[in-house]
């Protein structure tokens, strides 16, 4: 049992500790000299002290603690503090050198805490001391039989605590004999808690076995071992320790082992992170390589900044058909067409990429076999860490099909527009051929059967006009053989289009008429062609031929589908043009008929009129009242007939542009008055004149009179239930206006714009239809128009109509009085 | 003695109508569909008036009119030209016809002219 010493303890504390707890050996020392004596005794090991309690009166408790620990770090030092110096003391303990673990500060009033600490200290110090003894008994060369050696050993002991590695001494059963500060940190337990316990307890069973295994083998061979062990910390984190075990005092039966632990968790984690990163990098590089290689549809080139090929992928190889040797190190301009090379496109592309970081390009690209495909892609720069350009990546793919589809659709749309633009089929077909070049074809020709049943070339288009001339010559020299089993004659015979995706020399040999023809055909350099028929309802009347030559493109089925669609549309247009011509001919025939008919009708009607009047005269002489009545009605009807004939003649004259005007200044008010007086005769409607223009107008009095007369006649005709027609005459500085107002059936809005059209009739389903040819208003409007005037109408169904015409007062006067319009 | 009028028109209907009209008005009428009768005119058998159609089949009334007016024997005979074409008035004036009337016309209208030239 050890001893408990108090230095300058208050009596109250001393008493309470003695009373409250069973600590009989507490010896309080008040005198400083006595205190020194006790310290000396401890140093000399004449007494064994478990714990020293330092009272609040002691001036420098830290130095006493240091001194005590220097002698024996197993002694517990309990420093009592007042509330005033408590915190200061805590700091001092923490930072003072040479203080062992067993120093603690307590507030003097926490008597319970102090007692507990004391109890613990006594028990613990004893236990540790027992192990110390055990180590001694194990023949560990612990110097210390004399005080200098002992002191040196203590210094070493203290210094070990400052080592950056965990240093542990175990016996051959792995029981811990010593444990420095770093070991405490590594394993999370103070030395006092682990002394005498097994070091293996800190490791999992698997690691324990490993440890024992290594230990056994290295012990038998008397070597040290260095291994990595893992353990799980209390917070479940994995700790990685590098363990370096060395056997001391070989040859002794119970020799201890010095084990140095280094925590390499962070290092390992770092290492692992680096390794994973490296693996990822390697993997992504591999993936990238696979991706580049796998991008079969894309050609990918790595270029030097001046455009030499450094590497390429298999997609590029497949697409272009070159071998690697033919490409690597070569300038990438071999991809470009001669036209683009002339335009320095390759150079421009690199410059653009270097300037902007990327350059997009859509080009026709050349394969090894000389054929072309339309490529779309992008060239981007590749820079190193410093930002210097180390190369360019050019990626592109074959979009010929898509491009062809787009071009085909665009062409079809344009062609359709052309077809609907004119009914002159020769012009439209020629425009269609022109539009096909060069996007759809290098050559495009349209041929049609002429009136003589011979195939005639309507048009041939090529972007070079010299070649067009040459082709026309060729056509003359070698006209198509209508019995041929290929080409346009065959297409026309069968009605089926022909597609020649690739024109081989064999084919040329087959279709050539003779050697000269063959030579010519070869010189054109055909690569592909398609021919579609042009047919009407009955038979094929021609065809359109599309040919590719210098651009070396090949037609596909999809191109033929477009061409056939175009053929269909063109055929329809041809048919329409034919129909239009027929209808135009019919219109001309009708106009001509009207002209002739109206002319021819005049003579017999004149004759009939004369006879009627003669009979009328005769009846008057003999006083036959009935005959007089009938004959005057007959004469009236004849007048109507004459007017109709007259109007028909006018219409045909207007149509032919042969209506003549005899213009001079005339008094329009007087003119209107005269017409009214004539029409009033025999009309049940009262024709009233409202106002006056008071102007002299310039024009053909008779024609204007015809307009007035026509409008009044209409007003009467279309107001059968009304009893009047009103004529409003007015003028301003610029115009005279005549308005004929009726109170009749009126017209619906939809007719208002159309009543002035030739042969337009208002057909009303509800009202009865009025007789007429629908030409009176047409003639009137033409007359007014040619007088630079205006004719218009306002009307409401059931209320009536107001027809207006106005004539300008100022216009260029033709002095000779006759104006042919 | 009644006045003599020669009517030239290639249309029988017109010839008949004019003949009937003029006859009933008391004129002596000679008709011709081709105008040959006008070529045989002598000082002795000059008519008092000629009604001449502008368009004859195969012949031009205006040419006939002009040649009559150019002939010393016949140039005093008044000529009224008739046409279905109202615009033919200018042509009639050009060939020195005395008057012009367009078909179809009122009987009264023509009779006024006829009376005017024969009185």
Coordinates of C-alpha atoms in Angstrom, one line a residue, chain A residues 535-817:
Chain A
X535 CA -46.6 11.7 -120.1
X536 CA -50.1 13.0 -120.7
X537 CA -53.2 10.9 -120.1
X538 CA -52.7 9.0 -123.3
X539 CA -49.0 8.5 -123.8
X540 CA -45.5 9.5 -123.0
X541 CA -44.5 12.6 -124.8
X542 CA -41.0 13.2 -123.6
X543 CA -38.7 13.0 -120.7
X544 CA -36.3 14.7 -118.3
X545 CA -32.7 13.5 -118.1
X546 CA -30.4 14.2 -115.2
X547 CA -26.7 13.4 -115.6
X548 CA -23.8 13.7 -113.2
X549 CA -20.3 14.0 -114.7
X550 CA -17.6 16.2 -113.4
X551 CA -18.9 16.3 -109.8
X552 CA -18.7 12.5 -109.7
X553 CA -21.9 12.2 -107.7
X554 CA -24.0 9.0 -107.9
X555 CA -27.8 9.0 -108.0
X556 CA -29.6 6.7 -105.6
X557 CA -33.2 5.4 -105.5
X558 CA -34.2 8.3 -103.4
X559 CA -33.0 10.7 -106.1
X560 CA -35.0 8.8 -108.6
X561 CA -38.1 9.1 -106.4
X562 CA -37.7 12.9 -106.5
X563 CA -37.1 12.9 -110.2
X564 CA -40.2 10.8 -110.8
X565 CA -42.3 13.1 -108.6
X566 CA -41.0 16.1 -110.7
X567 CA -41.8 14.2 -113.9
X568 CA -45.4 13.7 -112.6
X569 CA -45.8 17.3 -111.7
X570 CA -44.2 18.5 -115.0
X571 CA -46.6 16.1 -116.9
X572 CA -49.5 17.6 -115.1
X573 CA -48.3 21.1 -115.9
X574 CA -47.9 20.2 -119.5
X575 CA -51.5 18.9 -119.5
X576 CA -52.7 22.1 -117.8
X577 CA -50.8 24.1 -120.4
X578 CA -52.6 22.2 -123.1
X579 CA -56.0 22.7 -121.4
X580 CA -55.3 26.4 -121.0
X581 CA -54.4 26.7 -124.7
X582 CA -57.7 24.9 -125.6
X583 CA -59.7 27.2 -123.3
X584 CA -57.9 30.3 -124.7
X585 CA -58.7 29.1 -128.2
X586 CA -62.3 28.6 -127.1
X587 CA -62.5 32.1 -125.7
X588 CA -61.0 33.6 -128.9
X589 CA -63.4 31.6 -130.9
X590 CA -66.3 32.9 -128.9
X591 CA -65.1 36.5 -129.1
X592 CA -64.7 36.1 -132.8
X593 CA -68.1 34.5 -133.1
X594 CA -69.7 37.4 -131.1
X595 CA -68.0 39.9 -133.4
X596 CA -69.1 38.1 -136.6
X597 CA -72.6 37.3 -135.3
X598 CA -73.3 40.9 -134.1
X599 CA -72.1 42.1 -137.4
X600 CA -74.1 39.6 -139.5
X601 CA -77.2 40.2 -137.5
X602 CA -77.4 43.9 -138.3
X603 CA -78.2 43.4 -141.9
X604 CA -81.2 41.1 -141.6
X605 CA -82.5 43.1 -138.7
X606 CA -82.3 46.3 -140.7
X607 CA -84.3 44.6 -143.5
X608 CA -86.9 43.3 -141.0
X609 CA -87.2 46.8 -139.5
X610 CA -87.8 48.4 -142.8
X611 CA -90.5 45.9 -143.7
X612 CA -92.1 46.3 -140.3
X613 CA -92.2 50.1 -140.7
X614 CA -93.5 49.7 -144.3
X615 CA -96.3 47.5 -143.0
X616 CA -96.9 50.0 -140.2
X617 CA -97.1 52.8 -142.7
X618 CA -99.4 50.8 -144.9
X619 CA -101.7 49.9 -142.0
X620 CA -101.9 53.6 -141.1
X621 CA -103.0 54.3 -144.7
X622 CA -105.7 51.7 -144.7
X623 CA -106.7 52.3 -141.1
X624 CA -106.1 48.8 -139.8
X625 CA -106.0 49.6 -136.1
X626 CA -105.1 46.1 -134.9
X627 CA -102.2 45.8 -137.4
X628 CA -100.9 49.3 -136.4
X629 CA -100.8 48.2 -132.7
X630 CA -99.1 44.9 -133.4
X631 CA -96.6 46.4 -135.8
X632 CA -95.6 49.2 -133.4
X633 CA -95.0 46.5 -130.7
X634 CA -93.0 44.6 -133.2
X635 CA -90.9 47.7 -134.0
X636 CA -90.2 48.2 -130.2
X637 CA -89.0 44.6 -129.9
X638 CA -86.9 45.1 -133.0
X639 CA -85.3 48.1 -131.3
X640 CA -84.4 45.9 -128.3
X641 CA -82.9 43.4 -130.6
X642 CA -80.9 46.1 -132.3
X643 CA -79.7 47.4 -129.0
X644 CA -78.5 43.9 -128.0
X645 CA -76.7 43.5 -131.2
X646 CA -75.2 46.9 -130.8
X647 CA -73.9 45.9 -127.3
X648 CA -72.5 42.7 -128.5
X649 CA -70.6 44.5 -131.1
X650 CA -69.3 46.9 -128.4
X651 CA -68.2 44.0 -126.3
X652 CA -66.3 42.4 -129.1
X653 CA -64.7 45.8 -129.9
X654 CA -63.7 46.3 -126.3
X655 CA -62.2 42.8 -126.2
X656 CA -60.3 43.5 -129.4
X657 CA -59.3 47.0 -128.1
X658 CA -60.9 48.6 -131.1
X659 CA -63.5 50.7 -129.4
X660 CA -63.4 54.2 -130.9
X661 CA -64.2 57.4 -129.2
X662 CA -65.0 60.8 -130.7
X663 CA -64.3 63.2 -128.0
X664 CA -65.1 66.8 -127.7
X665 CA -66.4 69.2 -125.0
X666 CA -70.1 68.8 -124.3
X667 CA -72.8 69.9 -121.9
X668 CA -73.5 66.8 -119.8
X669 CA -76.6 68.3 -118.1
X670 CA -78.2 68.9 -121.5
X671 CA -77.1 65.5 -122.7
X672 CA -78.7 63.8 -119.7
X673 CA -81.9 65.8 -120.1
X674 CA -82.2 64.7 -123.7
X675 CA -81.7 61.0 -122.9
X676 CA -84.3 61.3 -120.1
X677 CA -86.8 62.8 -122.5
X678 CA -86.4 60.0 -125.0
X679 CA -86.6 57.2 -122.3
X680 CA -89.5 58.9 -120.5
X681 CA -91.5 58.2 -123.6
X682 CA -93.1 54.8 -123.1
X683 CA -91.9 54.3 -119.5
X684 CA -94.3 54.1 -116.6
X685 CA -91.5 55.3 -114.2
X686 CA -91.2 59.0 -113.6
X687 CA -87.6 59.8 -114.4
X688 CA -86.6 62.8 -112.4
X689 CA -83.5 64.9 -112.5
X690 CA -82.1 66.3 -109.3
X691 CA -79.6 69.2 -109.4
X692 CA -77.1 69.8 -112.2
X693 CA -73.3 69.7 -112.8
X694 CA -73.3 73.1 -114.6
X695 CA -70.1 71.9 -116.2
X696 CA -68.9 71.2 -119.7
X697 CA -67.1 67.8 -119.8
X698 CA -64.7 66.5 -122.4
X699 CA -65.5 63.1 -124.0
X700 CA -67.6 61.1 -126.4
X701 CA -71.1 62.4 -125.8
X702 CA -72.7 59.5 -127.6
X703 CA -70.8 56.9 -125.5
X704 CA -71.5 58.7 -122.2
X705 CA -75.1 58.9 -123.3
X706 CA -75.0 55.2 -123.8
X707 CA -73.8 54.8 -120.2
X708 CA -76.6 57.1 -118.8
X709 CA -79.1 55.3 -120.9
X710 CA -77.9 51.9 -119.8
X711 CA -78.0 52.8 -116.2
X712 CA -81.5 54.4 -116.4
X713 CA -82.8 51.3 -118.4
X714 CA -81.4 49.1 -115.6
X715 CA -82.9 51.2 -112.9
X716 CA -86.3 50.9 -114.6
X717 CA -85.9 47.2 -115.2
X718 CA -84.9 46.3 -111.7
X719 CA -87.5 48.4 -109.9
X720 CA -90.7 46.9 -111.4
X721 CA -92.8 47.9 -108.4
X722 CA -91.4 51.5 -108.1
X723 CA -92.8 54.5 -109.8
X724 CA -89.7 56.6 -110.2
X725 CA -86.0 56.8 -110.9
X726 CA -84.0 59.8 -109.8
X727 CA -80.9 61.1 -111.5
X728 CA -78.6 63.2 -109.2
X729 CA -76.2 65.5 -111.0
X730 CA -73.4 67.2 -109.0
X731 CA -69.9 68.4 -109.4
X732 CA -66.9 69.7 -107.6
X733 CA -63.6 71.3 -108.8
X734 CA -62.3 68.0 -110.2
X735 CA -65.2 65.8 -111.2
X736 CA -68.8 65.7 -112.4
X737 CA -70.8 62.9 -110.8
X738 CA -74.0 61.3 -112.2
X739 CA -76.0 59.1 -109.9
X740 CA -78.9 57.0 -111.0
X741 CA -81.0 56.0 -108.1
X742 CA -83.7 53.4 -108.2
X743 CA -86.0 52.0 -105.5
X744 CA -86.1 48.4 -106.6
X745 CA -84.9 45.0 -105.7
X746 CA -81.3 46.0 -105.0
X747 CA -78.4 43.6 -104.9
X748 CA -76.7 41.6 -102.2
X749 CA -73.1 42.7 -101.2
X750 CA -71.4 39.7 -102.9
X751 CA -72.5 40.9 -106.3
X752 CA -71.4 44.6 -106.0
X753 CA -67.8 44.0 -107.1
X754 CA -68.7 41.7 -109.9
X755 CA -71.6 43.4 -111.7
X756 CA -69.2 45.2 -113.9
X757 CA -67.7 42.0 -115.2
X758 CA -68.4 40.8 -118.7
X759 CA -71.3 38.4 -118.9
X760 CA -71.9 38.7 -115.1
X761 CA -75.5 38.1 -114.2
X762 CA -77.0 38.4 -110.8
X763 CA -78.8 35.1 -110.2
X764 CA -81.1 35.3 -107.4
X765 CA -82.7 32.1 -106.1
X766 CA -85.6 33.9 -104.4
X767 CA -86.4 36.7 -106.9
X768 CA -87.3 36.1 -110.4
X769 CA -84.4 36.4 -112.8
X770 CA -84.3 39.4 -115.1
X771 CA -83.5 39.0 -118.8
X772 CA -80.2 40.3 -120.2
X773 CA -76.8 39.2 -121.4
X774 CA -74.8 40.8 -118.6
X775 CA -72.9 43.1 -120.9
X776 CA -74.5 46.5 -120.4
X777 CA -72.6 47.4 -117.2
X778 CA -69.4 45.9 -118.6
X779 CA -69.6 48.2 -121.6
X780 CA -70.6 51.2 -119.4
X781 CA -67.6 50.5 -117.0
X782 CA -65.3 50.3 -120.0
X783 CA -66.5 53.5 -121.5
X784 CA -66.2 55.3 -118.1
X785 CA -62.8 53.8 -117.5
X786 CA -61.6 55.0 -120.9
X787 CA -62.8 58.5 -120.0
X788 CA -60.5 58.2 -117.0
X789 CA -63.6 58.2 -114.8
X790 CA -65.0 55.9 -112.2
X791 CA -68.2 53.8 -112.1
X792 CA -69.4 52.3 -108.8
X793 CA -72.5 51.1 -107.1
X794 CA -74.2 51.3 -103.7
X795 CA -77.0 48.9 -103.1
X796 CA -79.2 47.2 -100.5
X797 CA -81.4 44.2 -101.2
X798 CA -85.1 45.3 -101.2
X799 CA -84.2 49.0 -100.9
X800 CA -82.7 49.8 -104.3
X801 CA -79.4 50.7 -106.0
X802 CA -77.4 53.8 -106.7
X803 CA -75.1 53.6 -109.7
X804 CA -72.6 56.4 -109.8
X805 CA -70.1 57.5 -112.4
X806 CA -67.8 60.4 -112.3
X807 CA -65.8 62.0 -115.0
X808 CA -62.7 64.2 -114.5
X809 CA -62.9 67.8 -115.6
X810 CA -59.2 68.0 -116.3
X811 CA -57.4 65.6 -118.6
X812 CA -55.3 65.5 -121.6
X813 CA -57.4 66.6 -124.5
X814 CA -57.0 65.1 -127.9
X815 CA -57.5 68.0 -130.3
X816 CA -58.4 65.8 -133.3
X817 CA -61.5 64.6 -131.5

